[in-house]
Short mmCIF file of C-alpha atoms in Angstrom, two decimals:
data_model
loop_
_atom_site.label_atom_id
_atom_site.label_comp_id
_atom_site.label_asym_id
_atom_site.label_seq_id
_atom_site.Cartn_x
_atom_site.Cartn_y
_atom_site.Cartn_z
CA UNK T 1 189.80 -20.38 310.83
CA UNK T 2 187.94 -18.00 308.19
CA UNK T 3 184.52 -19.43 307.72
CA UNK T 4 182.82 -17.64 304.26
CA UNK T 5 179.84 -18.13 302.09
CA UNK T 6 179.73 -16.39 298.84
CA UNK T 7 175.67 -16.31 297.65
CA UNK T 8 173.38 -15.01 295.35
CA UNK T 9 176.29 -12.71 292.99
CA UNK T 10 176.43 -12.33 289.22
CA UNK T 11 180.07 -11.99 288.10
CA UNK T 12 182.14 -11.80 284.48
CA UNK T 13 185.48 -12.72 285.31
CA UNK T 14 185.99 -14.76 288.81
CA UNK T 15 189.17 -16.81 289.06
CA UNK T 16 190.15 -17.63 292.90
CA UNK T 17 192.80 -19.46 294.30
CA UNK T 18 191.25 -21.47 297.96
CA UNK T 19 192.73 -23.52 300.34
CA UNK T 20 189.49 -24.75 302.10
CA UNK T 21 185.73 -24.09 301.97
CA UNK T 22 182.15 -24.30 304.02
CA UNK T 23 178.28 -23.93 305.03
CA UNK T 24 176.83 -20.35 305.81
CA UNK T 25 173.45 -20.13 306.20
CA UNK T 26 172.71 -17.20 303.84
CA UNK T 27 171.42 -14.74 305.81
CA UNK T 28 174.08 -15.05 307.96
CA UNK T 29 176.66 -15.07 304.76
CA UNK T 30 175.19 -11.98 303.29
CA UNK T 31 175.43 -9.78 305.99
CA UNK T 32 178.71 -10.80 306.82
CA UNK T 33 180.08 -10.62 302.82
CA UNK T 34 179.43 -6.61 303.58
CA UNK T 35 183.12 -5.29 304.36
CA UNK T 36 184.78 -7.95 303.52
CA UNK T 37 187.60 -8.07 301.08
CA UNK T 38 188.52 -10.70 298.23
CA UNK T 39 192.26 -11.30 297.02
CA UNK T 40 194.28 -8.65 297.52
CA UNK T 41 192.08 -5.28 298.38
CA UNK T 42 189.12 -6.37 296.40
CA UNK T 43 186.31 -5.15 298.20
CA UNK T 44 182.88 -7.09 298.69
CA UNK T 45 180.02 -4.80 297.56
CA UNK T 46 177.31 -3.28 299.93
CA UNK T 47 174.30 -5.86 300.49
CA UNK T 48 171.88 -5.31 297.67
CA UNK T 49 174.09 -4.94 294.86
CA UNK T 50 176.59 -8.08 294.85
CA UNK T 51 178.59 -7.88 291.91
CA UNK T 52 181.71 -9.61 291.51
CA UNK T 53 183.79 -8.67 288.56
CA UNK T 54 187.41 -8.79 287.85
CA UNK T 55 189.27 -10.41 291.60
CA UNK T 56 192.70 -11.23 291.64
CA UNK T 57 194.18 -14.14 292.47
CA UNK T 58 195.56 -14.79 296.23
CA UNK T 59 192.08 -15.17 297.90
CA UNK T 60 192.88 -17.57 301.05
CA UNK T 61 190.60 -18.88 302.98
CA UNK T 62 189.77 -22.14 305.30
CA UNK T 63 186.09 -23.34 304.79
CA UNK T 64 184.24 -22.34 301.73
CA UNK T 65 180.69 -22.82 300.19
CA UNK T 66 179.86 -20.70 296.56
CA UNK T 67 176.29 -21.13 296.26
CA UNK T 68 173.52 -19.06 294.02
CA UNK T 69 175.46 -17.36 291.70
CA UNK T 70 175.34 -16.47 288.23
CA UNK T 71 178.86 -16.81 286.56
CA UNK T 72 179.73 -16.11 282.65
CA UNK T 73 182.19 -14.59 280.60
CA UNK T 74 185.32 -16.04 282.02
CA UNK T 75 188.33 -18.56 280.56
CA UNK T 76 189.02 -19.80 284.13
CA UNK T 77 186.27 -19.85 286.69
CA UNK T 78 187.44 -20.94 289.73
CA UNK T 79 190.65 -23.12 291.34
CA UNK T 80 190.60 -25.04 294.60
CA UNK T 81 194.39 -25.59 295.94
CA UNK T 82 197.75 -23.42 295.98
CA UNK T 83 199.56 -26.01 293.82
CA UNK T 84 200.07 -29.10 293.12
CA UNK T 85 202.75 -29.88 295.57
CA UNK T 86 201.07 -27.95 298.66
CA UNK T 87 199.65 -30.84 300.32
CA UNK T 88 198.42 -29.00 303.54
CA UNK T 89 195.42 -28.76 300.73
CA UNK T 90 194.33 -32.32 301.76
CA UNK T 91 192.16 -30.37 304.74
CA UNK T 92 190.28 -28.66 301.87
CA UNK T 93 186.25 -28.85 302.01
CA UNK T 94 184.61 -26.86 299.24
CA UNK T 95 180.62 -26.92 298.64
CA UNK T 96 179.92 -25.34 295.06
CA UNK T 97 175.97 -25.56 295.30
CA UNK T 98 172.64 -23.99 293.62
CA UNK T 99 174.87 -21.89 290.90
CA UNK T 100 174.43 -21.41 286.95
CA UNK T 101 177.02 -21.55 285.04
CA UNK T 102 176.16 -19.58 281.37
CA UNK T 103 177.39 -18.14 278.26
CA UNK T 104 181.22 -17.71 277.38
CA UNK T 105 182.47 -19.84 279.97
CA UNK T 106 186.01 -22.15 279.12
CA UNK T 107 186.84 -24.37 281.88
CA UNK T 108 187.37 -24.81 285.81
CA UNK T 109 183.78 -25.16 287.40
CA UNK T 110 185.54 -25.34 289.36
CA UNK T 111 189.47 -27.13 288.82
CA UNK T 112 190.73 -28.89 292.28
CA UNK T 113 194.12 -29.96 293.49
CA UNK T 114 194.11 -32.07 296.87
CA UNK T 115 191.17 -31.60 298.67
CA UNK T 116 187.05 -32.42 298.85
CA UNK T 117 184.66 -30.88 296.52
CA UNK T 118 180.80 -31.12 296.84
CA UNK T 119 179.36 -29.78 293.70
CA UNK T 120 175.71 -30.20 293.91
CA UNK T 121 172.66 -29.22 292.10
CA UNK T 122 174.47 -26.55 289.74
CA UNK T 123 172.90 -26.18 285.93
CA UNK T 124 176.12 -26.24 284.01
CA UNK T 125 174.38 -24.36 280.96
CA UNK T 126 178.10 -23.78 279.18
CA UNK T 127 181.74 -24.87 278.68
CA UNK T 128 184.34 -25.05 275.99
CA UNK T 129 186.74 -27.28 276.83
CA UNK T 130 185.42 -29.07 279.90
CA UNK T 131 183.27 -28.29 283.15
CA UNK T 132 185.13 -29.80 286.08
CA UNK T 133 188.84 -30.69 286.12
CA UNK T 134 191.61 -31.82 288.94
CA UNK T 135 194.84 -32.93 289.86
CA UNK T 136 196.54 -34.46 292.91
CA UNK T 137 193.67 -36.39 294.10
CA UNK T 138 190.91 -34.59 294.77
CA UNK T 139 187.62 -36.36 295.76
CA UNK T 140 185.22 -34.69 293.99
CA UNK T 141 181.53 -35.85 294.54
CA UNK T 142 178.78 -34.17 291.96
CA UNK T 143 175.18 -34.60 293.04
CA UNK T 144 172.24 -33.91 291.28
CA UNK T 145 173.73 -31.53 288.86
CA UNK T 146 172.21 -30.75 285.21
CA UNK T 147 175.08 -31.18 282.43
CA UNK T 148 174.54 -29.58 279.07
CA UNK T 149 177.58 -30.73 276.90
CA UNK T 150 178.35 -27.69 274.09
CA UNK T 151 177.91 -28.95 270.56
CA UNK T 152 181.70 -29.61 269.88
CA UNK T 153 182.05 -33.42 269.68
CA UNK T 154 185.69 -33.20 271.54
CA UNK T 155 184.06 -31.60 274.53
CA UNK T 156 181.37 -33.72 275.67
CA UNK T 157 183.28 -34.76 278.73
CA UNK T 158 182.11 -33.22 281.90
CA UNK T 159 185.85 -33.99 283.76
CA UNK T 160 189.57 -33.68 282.87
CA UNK T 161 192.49 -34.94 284.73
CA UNK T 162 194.94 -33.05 282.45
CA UNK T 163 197.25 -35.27 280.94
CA UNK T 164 197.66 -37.50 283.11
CA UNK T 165 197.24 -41.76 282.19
CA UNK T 166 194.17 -43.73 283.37
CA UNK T 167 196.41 -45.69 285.38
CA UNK T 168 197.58 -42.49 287.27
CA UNK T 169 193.82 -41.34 288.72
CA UNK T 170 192.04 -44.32 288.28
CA UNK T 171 191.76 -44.84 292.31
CA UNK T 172 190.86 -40.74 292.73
CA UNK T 173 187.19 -40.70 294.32
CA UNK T 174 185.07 -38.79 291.31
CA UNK T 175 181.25 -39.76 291.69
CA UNK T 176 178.46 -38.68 289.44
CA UNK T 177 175.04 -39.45 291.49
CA UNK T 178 172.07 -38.23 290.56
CA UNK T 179 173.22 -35.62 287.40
CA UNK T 180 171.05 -35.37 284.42
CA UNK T 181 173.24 -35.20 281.24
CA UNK T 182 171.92 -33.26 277.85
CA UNK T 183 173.42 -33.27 274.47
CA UNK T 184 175.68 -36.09 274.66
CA UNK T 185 177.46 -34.62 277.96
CA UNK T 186 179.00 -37.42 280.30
CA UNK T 187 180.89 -37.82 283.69
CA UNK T 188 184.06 -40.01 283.70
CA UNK T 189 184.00 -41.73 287.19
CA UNK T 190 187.03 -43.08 289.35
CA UNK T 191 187.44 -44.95 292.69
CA UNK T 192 185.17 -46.08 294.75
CA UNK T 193 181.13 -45.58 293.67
CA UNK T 194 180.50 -45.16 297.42
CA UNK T 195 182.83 -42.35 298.17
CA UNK T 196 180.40 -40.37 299.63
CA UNK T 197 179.16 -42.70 302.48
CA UNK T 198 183.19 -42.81 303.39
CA UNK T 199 183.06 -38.69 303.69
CA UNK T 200 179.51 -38.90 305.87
CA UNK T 201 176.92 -37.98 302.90
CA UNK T 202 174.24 -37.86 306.30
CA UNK T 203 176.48 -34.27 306.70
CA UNK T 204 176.70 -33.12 302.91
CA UNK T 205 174.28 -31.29 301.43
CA UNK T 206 171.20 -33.16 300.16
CA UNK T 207 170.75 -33.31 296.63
CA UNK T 208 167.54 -33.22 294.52
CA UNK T 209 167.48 -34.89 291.30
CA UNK T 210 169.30 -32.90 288.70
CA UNK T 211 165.98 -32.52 286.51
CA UNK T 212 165.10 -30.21 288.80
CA UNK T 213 167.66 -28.14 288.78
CA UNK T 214 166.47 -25.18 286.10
CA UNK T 215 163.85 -24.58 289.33
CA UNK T 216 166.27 -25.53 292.12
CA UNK T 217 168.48 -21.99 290.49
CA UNK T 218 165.89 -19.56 289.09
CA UNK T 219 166.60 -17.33 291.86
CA UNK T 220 170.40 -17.28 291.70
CA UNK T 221 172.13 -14.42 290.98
CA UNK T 222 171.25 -10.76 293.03
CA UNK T 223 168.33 -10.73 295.50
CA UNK T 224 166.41 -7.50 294.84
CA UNK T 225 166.78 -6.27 298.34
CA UNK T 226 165.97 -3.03 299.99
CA UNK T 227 166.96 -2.36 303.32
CA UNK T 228 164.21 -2.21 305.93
CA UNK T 229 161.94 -4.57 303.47
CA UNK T 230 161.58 -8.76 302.47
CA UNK T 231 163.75 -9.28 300.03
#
């Protein structure tokens, strides 16, 4: 079992392909993302200057957490699953956590297929078409996350499900708790409100209201580190 944390990067163009996701501590994540390698051959930069630009897809990996970065610039951010009919993805646990979202961003913050997804306390500052997406019933639980809708009316909605029929992902578990929508942005919820308690929220990440999230992520992004000194 691979156990990663990817913290505190700025990247232009990520787009990753998981199969399962966890909790680092980040001291412990940061000094093991140094020689490590993403997708195929790309390498994790030396502590102090993590930059993540340009990965291809094929990154595999078991238990995942993304948490304190700074992501902009890209048409797809990130995917959660293999495909649609991999089902082995049902073991998936992703934590996206503490991360801005900003200018020129399209879609996937992230996109799921199978799988659970904790996004919590993220300030979604931009998307085009929409901010979190999924197919194949995922159960995607957003916490105390700020939502700031772009001005085009037909893109207001937080979520997609594709194409698929109300009828079709009505029962999926999607729960909004605690977000703070701005400029007409909204969360379309499915299943059961209480999806959470059914997943053990006592061993998710607590959330803090999602007013607070412009403080909760001032420091995401690169850590001005030296070696041999507080960061």
């Amino acid at each position: 079992m691979v156990l990663v944390l990817l913290s505190n990067l700025r990247r232009m163009s990520l787009s990753m392909a998981f199969i399962s996701i966890t909790l680092f501590p980040p001291r412990v994540a940061r000094s093991r993302m140094v020689k490590t390698t993403l997708g195929y051959g790309v390498p994790a930069t030396e502590m102090g200057s993590l930059f993540l630009e340009q990965p291809t897809f094929g990154l595999t990996i078991f238990l995942f957490t993304i948490a304190s970065m700074v992501l902009s610039m890209s048409f797809k951010v990130m995917l959660f699953g293999a495909s649609d009919s991999y089902s082995a993805d049902e073991k998936m646990q992703v934590t996206v956590s503490l991360n801005h979202f900003g200018k020129g961003l399209v879609e996937r913050m992230p996109r799921c297929r199978f799988g659970f997804i904790h996004v919590v306390n993220n300030d979604y500052n931009h998307w085009f078409l929409y901010a979190i997406g999924g197919t194949s019933h995922p159960t995607i639980i957003s916490q105390g996350n700020r939502y700031s809708a772009p001005g085009t009316f037909a893109a207001k909605e937080v979520t997609c499900r594709g194409l698929l029929k109300p009828a079709q992902w009505k029962n999926w578990n999607w729960v909004s708790q605690g977000d703070h929508f701005e400029n007409g942005a909204f969360f379309t919820p499915s299943g059961s409100p209480s999806a959470s308690k059914q997943f053990g929220a006592d061993k998710m990440m607590p959330f803090k209201p999602g007013q607070m999230v412009p403080e909760l992520t001032k420091y995401a992004g690169p850590l001005s580190c030296r070696i041999g000194r507080p960061c």
